[in-house]
mmCIF file with all atom_site columns, C-alpha atoms in Angstrom:
data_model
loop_
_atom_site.group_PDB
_atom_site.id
_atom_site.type_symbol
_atom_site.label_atom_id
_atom_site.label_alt_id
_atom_site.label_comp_id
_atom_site.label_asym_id
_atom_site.label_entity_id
_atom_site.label_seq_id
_atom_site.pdbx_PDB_ins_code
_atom_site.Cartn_x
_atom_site.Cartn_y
_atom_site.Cartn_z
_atom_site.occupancy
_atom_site.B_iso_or_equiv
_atom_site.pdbx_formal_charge
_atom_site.auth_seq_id
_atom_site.auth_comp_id
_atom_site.auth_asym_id
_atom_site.auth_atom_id
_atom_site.pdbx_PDB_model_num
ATOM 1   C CA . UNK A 1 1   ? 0.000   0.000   0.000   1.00 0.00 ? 203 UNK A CA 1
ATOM 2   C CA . UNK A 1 2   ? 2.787   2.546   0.701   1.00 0.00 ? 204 UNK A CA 1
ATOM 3   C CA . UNK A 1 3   ? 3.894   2.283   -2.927  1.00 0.00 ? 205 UNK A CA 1
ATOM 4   C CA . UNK A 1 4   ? 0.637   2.614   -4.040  1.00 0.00 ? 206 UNK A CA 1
ATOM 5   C CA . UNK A 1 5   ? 0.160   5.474   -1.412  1.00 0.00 ? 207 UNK A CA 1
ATOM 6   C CA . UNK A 1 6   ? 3.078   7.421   -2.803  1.00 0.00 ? 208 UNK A CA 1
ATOM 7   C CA . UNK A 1 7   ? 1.911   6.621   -6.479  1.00 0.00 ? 209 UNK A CA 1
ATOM 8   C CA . UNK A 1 8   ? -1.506  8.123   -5.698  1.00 0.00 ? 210 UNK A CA 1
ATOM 9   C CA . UNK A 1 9   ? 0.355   11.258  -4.399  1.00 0.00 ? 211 UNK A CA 1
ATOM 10  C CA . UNK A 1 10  ? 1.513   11.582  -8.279  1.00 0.00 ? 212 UNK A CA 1
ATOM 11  C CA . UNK A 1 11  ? -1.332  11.302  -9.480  1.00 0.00 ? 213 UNK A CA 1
ATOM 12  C CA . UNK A 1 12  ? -3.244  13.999  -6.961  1.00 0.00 ? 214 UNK A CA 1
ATOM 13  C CA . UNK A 1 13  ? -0.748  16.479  -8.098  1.00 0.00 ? 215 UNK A CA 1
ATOM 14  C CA . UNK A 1 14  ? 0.079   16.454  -11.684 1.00 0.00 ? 216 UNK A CA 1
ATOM 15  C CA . UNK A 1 15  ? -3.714  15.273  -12.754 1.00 0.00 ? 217 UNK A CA 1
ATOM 16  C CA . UNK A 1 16  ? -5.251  18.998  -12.001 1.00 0.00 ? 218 UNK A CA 1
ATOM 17  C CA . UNK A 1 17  ? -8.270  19.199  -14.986 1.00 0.00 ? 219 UNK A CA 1
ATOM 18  C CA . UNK A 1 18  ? -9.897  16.642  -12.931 1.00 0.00 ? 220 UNK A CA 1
ATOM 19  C CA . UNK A 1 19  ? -11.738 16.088  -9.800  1.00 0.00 ? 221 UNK A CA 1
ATOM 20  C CA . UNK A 1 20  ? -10.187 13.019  -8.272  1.00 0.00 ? 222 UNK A CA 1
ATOM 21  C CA . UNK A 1 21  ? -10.598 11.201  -4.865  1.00 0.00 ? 223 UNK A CA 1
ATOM 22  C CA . UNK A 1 22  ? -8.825  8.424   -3.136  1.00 0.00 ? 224 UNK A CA 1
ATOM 23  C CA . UNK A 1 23  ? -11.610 5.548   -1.933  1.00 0.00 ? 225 UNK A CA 1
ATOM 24  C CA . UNK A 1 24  ? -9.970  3.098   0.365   1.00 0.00 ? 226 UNK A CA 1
ATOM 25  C CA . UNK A 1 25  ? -13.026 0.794   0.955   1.00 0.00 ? 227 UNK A CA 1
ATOM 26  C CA . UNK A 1 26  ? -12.646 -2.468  3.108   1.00 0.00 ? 228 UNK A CA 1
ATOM 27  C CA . UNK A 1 27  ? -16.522 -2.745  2.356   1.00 0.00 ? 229 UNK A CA 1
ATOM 28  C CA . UNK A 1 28  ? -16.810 -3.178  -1.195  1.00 0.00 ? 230 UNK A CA 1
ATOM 29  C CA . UNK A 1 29  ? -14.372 -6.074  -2.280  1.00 0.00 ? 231 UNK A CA 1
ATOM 30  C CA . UNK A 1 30  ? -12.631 -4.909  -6.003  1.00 0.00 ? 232 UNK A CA 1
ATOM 31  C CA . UNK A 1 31  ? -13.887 -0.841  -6.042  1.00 0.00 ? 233 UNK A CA 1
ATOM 32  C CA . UNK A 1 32  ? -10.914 1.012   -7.462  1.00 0.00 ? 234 UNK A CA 1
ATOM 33  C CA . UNK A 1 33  ? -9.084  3.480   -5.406  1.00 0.00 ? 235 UNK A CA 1
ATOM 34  C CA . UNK A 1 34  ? -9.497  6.757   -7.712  1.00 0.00 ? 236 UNK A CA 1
ATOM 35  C CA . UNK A 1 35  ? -13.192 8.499   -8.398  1.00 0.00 ? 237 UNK A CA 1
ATOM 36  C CA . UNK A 1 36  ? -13.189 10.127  -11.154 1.00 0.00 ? 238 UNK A CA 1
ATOM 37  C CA . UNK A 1 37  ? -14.676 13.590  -12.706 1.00 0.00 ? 239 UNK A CA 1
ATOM 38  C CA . UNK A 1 38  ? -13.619 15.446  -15.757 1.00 0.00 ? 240 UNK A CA 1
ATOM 39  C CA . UNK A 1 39  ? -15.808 17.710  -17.834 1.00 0.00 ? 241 UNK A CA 1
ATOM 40  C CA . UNK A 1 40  ? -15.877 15.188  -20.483 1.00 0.00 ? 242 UNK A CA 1
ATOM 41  C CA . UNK A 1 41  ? -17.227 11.997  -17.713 1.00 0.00 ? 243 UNK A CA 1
ATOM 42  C CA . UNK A 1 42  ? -16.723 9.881   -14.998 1.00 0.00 ? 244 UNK A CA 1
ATOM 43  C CA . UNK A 1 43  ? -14.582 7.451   -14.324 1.00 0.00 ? 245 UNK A CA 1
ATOM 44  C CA . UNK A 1 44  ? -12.258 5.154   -12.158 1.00 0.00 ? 246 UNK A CA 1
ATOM 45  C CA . UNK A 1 45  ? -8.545  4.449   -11.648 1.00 0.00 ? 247 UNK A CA 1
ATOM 46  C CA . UNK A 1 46  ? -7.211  1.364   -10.408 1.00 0.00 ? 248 UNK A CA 1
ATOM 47  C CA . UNK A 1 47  ? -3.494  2.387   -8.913  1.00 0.00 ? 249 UNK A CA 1
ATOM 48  C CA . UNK A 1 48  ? -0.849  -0.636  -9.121  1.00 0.00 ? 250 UNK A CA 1
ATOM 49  C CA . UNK A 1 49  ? 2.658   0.120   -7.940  1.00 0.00 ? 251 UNK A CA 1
ATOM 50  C CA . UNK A 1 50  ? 4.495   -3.305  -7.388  1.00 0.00 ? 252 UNK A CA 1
ATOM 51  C CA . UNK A 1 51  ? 7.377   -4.995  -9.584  1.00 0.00 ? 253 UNK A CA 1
ATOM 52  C CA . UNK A 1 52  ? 4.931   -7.090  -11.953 1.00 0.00 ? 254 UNK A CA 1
ATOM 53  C CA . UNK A 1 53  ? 5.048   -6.775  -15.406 1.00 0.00 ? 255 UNK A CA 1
ATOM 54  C CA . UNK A 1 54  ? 1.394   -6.642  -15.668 1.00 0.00 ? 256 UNK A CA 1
ATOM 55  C CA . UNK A 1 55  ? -0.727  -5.383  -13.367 1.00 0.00 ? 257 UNK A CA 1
ATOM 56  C CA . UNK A 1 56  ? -1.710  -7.747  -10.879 1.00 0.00 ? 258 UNK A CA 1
ATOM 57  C CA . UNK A 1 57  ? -5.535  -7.923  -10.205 1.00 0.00 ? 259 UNK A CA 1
ATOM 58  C CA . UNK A 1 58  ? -7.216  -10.204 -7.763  1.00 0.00 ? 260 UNK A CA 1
ATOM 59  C CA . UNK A 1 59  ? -10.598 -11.837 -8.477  1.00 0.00 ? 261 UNK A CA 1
ATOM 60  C CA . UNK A 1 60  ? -13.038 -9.075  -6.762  1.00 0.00 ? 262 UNK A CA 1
ATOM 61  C CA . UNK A 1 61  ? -10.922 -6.468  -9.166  1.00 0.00 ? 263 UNK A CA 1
ATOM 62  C CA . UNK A 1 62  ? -11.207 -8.384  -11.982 1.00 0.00 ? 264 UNK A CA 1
ATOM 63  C CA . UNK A 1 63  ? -15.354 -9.033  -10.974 1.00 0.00 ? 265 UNK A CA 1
ATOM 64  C CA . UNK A 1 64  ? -16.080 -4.888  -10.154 1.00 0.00 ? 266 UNK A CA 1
ATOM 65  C CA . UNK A 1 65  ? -14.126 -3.526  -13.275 1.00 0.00 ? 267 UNK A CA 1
ATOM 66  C CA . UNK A 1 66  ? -16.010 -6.030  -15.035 1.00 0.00 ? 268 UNK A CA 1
ATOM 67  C CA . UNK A 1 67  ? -19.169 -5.667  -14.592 1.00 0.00 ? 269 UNK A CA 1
ATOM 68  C CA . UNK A 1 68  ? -18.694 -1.230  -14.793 1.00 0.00 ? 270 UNK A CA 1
ATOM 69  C CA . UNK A 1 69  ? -17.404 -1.834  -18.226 1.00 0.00 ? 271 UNK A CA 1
ATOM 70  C CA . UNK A 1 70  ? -20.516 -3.944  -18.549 1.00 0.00 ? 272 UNK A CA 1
ATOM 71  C CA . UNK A 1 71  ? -22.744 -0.902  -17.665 1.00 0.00 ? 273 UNK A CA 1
ATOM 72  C CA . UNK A 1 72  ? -21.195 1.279   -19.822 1.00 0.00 ? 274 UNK A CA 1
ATOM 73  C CA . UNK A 1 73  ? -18.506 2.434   -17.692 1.00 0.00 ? 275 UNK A CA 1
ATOM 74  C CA . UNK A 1 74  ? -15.010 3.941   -17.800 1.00 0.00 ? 276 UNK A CA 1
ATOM 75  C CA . UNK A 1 75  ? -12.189 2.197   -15.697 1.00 0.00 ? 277 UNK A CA 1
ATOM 76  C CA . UNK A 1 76  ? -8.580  2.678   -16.056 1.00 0.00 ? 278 UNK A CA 1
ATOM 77  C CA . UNK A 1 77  ? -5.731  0.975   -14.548 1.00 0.00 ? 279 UNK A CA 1
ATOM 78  C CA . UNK A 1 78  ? -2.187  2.877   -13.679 1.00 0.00 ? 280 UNK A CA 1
ATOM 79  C CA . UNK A 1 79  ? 0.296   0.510   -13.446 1.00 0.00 ? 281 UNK A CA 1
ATOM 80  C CA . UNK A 1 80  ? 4.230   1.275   -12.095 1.00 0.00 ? 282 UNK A CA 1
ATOM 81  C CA . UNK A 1 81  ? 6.745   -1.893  -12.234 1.00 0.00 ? 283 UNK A CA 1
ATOM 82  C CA . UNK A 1 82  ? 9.065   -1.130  -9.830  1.00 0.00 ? 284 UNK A CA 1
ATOM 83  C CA . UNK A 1 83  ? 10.982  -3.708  -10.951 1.00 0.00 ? 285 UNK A CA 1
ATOM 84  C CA . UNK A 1 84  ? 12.376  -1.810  -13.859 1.00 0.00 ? 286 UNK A CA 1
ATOM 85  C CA . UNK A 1 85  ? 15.622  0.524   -13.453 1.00 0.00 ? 287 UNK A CA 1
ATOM 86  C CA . UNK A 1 86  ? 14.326  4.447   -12.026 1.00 0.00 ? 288 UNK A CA 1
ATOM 87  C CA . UNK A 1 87  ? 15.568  5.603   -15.362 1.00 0.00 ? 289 UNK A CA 1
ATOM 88  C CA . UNK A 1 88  ? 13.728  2.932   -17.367 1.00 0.00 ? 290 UNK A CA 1
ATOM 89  C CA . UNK A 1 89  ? 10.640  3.056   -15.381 1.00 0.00 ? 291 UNK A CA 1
ATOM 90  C CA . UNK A 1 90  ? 7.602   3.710   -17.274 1.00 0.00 ? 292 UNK A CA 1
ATOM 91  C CA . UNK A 1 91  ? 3.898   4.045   -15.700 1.00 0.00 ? 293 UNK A CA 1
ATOM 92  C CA . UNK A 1 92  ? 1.516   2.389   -17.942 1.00 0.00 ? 294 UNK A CA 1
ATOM 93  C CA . UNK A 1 93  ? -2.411  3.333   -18.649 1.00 0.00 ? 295 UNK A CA 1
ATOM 94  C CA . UNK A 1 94  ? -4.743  0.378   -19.323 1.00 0.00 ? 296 UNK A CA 1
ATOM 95  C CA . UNK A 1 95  ? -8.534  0.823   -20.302 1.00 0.00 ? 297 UNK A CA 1
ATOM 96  C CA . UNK A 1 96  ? -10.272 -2.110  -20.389 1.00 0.00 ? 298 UNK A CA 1
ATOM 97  C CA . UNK A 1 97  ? -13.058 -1.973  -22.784 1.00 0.00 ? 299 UNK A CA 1
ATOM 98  C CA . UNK A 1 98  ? -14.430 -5.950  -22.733 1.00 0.00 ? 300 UNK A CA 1
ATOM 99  C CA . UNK A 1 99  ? -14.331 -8.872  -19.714 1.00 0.00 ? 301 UNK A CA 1
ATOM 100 C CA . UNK A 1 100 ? -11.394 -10.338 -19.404 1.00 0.00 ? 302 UNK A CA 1
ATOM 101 C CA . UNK A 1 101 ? -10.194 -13.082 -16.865 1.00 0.00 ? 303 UNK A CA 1
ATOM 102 C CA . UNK A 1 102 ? -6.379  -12.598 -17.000 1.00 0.00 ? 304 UNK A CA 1
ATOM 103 C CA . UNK A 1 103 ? -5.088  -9.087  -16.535 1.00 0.00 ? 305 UNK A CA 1
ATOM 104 C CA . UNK A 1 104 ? -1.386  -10.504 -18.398 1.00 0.00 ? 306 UNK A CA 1
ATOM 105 C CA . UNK A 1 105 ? -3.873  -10.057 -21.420 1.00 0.00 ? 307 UNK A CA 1
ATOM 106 C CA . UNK A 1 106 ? -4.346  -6.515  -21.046 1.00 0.00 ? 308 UNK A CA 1
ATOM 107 C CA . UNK A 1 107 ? -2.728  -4.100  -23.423 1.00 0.00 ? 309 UNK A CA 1
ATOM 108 C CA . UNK A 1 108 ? -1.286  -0.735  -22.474 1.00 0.00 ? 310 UNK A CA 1
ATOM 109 C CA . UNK A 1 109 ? -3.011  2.297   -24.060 1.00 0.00 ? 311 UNK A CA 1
ATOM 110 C CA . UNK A 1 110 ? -0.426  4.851   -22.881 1.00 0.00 ? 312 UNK A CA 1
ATOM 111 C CA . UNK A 1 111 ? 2.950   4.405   -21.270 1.00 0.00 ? 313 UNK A CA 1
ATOM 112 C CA . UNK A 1 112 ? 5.377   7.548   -20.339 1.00 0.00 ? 314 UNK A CA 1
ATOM 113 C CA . UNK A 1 113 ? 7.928   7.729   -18.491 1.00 0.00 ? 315 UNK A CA 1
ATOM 114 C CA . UNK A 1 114 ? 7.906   8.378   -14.184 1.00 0.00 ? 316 UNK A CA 1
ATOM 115 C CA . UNK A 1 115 ? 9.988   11.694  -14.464 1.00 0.00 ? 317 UNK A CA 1
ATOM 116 C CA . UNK A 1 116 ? 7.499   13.273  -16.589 1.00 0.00 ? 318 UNK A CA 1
ATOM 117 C CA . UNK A 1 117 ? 4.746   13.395  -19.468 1.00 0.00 ? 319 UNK A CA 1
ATOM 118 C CA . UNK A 1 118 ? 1.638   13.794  -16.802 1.00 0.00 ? 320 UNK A CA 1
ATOM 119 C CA . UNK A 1 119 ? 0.273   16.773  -19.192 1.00 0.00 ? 321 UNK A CA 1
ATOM 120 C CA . UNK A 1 120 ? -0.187  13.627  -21.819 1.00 0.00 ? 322 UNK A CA 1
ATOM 121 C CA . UNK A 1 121 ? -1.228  11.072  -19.654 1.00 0.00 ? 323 UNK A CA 1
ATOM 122 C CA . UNK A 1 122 ? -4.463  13.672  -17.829 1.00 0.00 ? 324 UNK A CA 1
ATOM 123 C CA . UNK A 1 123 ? -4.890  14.207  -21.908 1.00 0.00 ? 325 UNK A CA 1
ATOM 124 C CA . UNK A 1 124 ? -4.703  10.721  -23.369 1.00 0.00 ? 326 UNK A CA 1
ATOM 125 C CA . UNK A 1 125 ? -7.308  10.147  -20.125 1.00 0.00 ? 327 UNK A CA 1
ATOM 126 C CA . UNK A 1 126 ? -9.607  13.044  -21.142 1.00 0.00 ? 328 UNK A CA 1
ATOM 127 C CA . UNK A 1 127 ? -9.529  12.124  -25.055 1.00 0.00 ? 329 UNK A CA 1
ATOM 128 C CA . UNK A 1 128 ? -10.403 8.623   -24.057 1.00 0.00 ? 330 UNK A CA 1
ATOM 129 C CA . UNK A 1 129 ? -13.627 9.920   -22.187 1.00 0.00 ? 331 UNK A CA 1
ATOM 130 C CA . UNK A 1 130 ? -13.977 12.303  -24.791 1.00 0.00 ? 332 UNK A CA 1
ATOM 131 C CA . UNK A 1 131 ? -14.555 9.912   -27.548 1.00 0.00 ? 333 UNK A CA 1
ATOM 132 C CA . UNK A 1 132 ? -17.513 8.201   -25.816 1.00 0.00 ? 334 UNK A CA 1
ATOM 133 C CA . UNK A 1 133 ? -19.441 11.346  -25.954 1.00 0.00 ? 335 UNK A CA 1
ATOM 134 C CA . UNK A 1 134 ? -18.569 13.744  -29.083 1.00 0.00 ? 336 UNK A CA 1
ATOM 135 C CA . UNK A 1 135 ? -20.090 17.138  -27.208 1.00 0.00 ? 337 UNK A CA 1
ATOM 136 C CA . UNK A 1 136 ? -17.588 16.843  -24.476 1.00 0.00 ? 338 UNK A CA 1
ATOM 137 C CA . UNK A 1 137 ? -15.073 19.088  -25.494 1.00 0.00 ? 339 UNK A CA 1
ATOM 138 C CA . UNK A 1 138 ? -10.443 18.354  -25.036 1.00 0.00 ? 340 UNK A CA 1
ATOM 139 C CA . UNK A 1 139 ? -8.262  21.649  -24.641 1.00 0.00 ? 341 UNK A CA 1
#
C-alpha cells in the first residue's frame, strides 16, 4: 500500500483538470481506489505500484471492473513496475473496454515515463472519455 500510497500522491498532483478522490473501501471487495470527474465523464482508476510486469488484479478487481465496463462504464488501470531501473521506469495506462479473466492479457493504451509526461497522460485520459461522448469538449 505505501507504494501505491506514494503513487496516488503523483497522481493527486500532476492530474489537475480533474476532480479526483482516493476511496480506500474495506466494504466493497474490487472498487478502485481513484473516483473520477472530468468535464468530459466519470470514471475510475485502479493504482498498481508493485514490480509485476502486468498489473496484478485479484478476483473481486477483476469481478467490479467487469461488470462497470458492462454498464457502460469507464475504468482505467495505472500501473508502475518497480521492478524496472528508475531511469527505465515507465507508468503504464490500461482501459479495459471488454471482460477479461487474466489481466497478463491486457494491453497498455499509454505508457510515459515516471519523471514526466503527466500533461499527456491527464490528456490521453480526457480524449479517451472524450470519444464516448462527441459534445464533451479536449483543450
Amino acid at each position: 500500500m505505501k507504494n501505491e500510497s506514494a503513487l496516488w500522491n503523483k497522481v493527486k498532483k500532476n492530474l489537475t483538470e480533474m476532480f479526483l478522490t482516493r476511496i480506500e473501501s474495506s466494504t466493497i471487495n474490487g472498487i478502485p481506489d481513484i473516483h473520477g470527474v472530468a468535464k468530459q465523464g466519470i470514471f475510475w482508476i485502479e493504482l498498481k505500484s508493485d514490480h509485476a510486469k502486468y498489473p496484478k488484479l485479484n478476483k473481486w478487481q477483476i469481478v467490479w471492473i467487469n461488470k462497470y465496463v458492462k454498464a457502460g462504464g469507464v475504468v482505467f488501470i495505472l500501473h508502475e513496475n518497480l521492478g524496472e531501473a528508475l531511469s527505465k521506469r515507465r507508468l503504464r495506462l490500461y482501459r479495459p473496454v471488454s471482460a477479461f479473466t487474466d489481466p497478463r492479457t491486457l494491453v497498455p493504451s499509454f505508457s510515459f515515463s515516471v519523471t514526466g509526461q503527466w500533461p499527456d497522460l491527464q490528456r490521453a485520459i480526457l480524449q479517451e472519455l472524450a470519444q464516448r461522448d462527441p459534445e464533451a469538449r479536449v483543450a
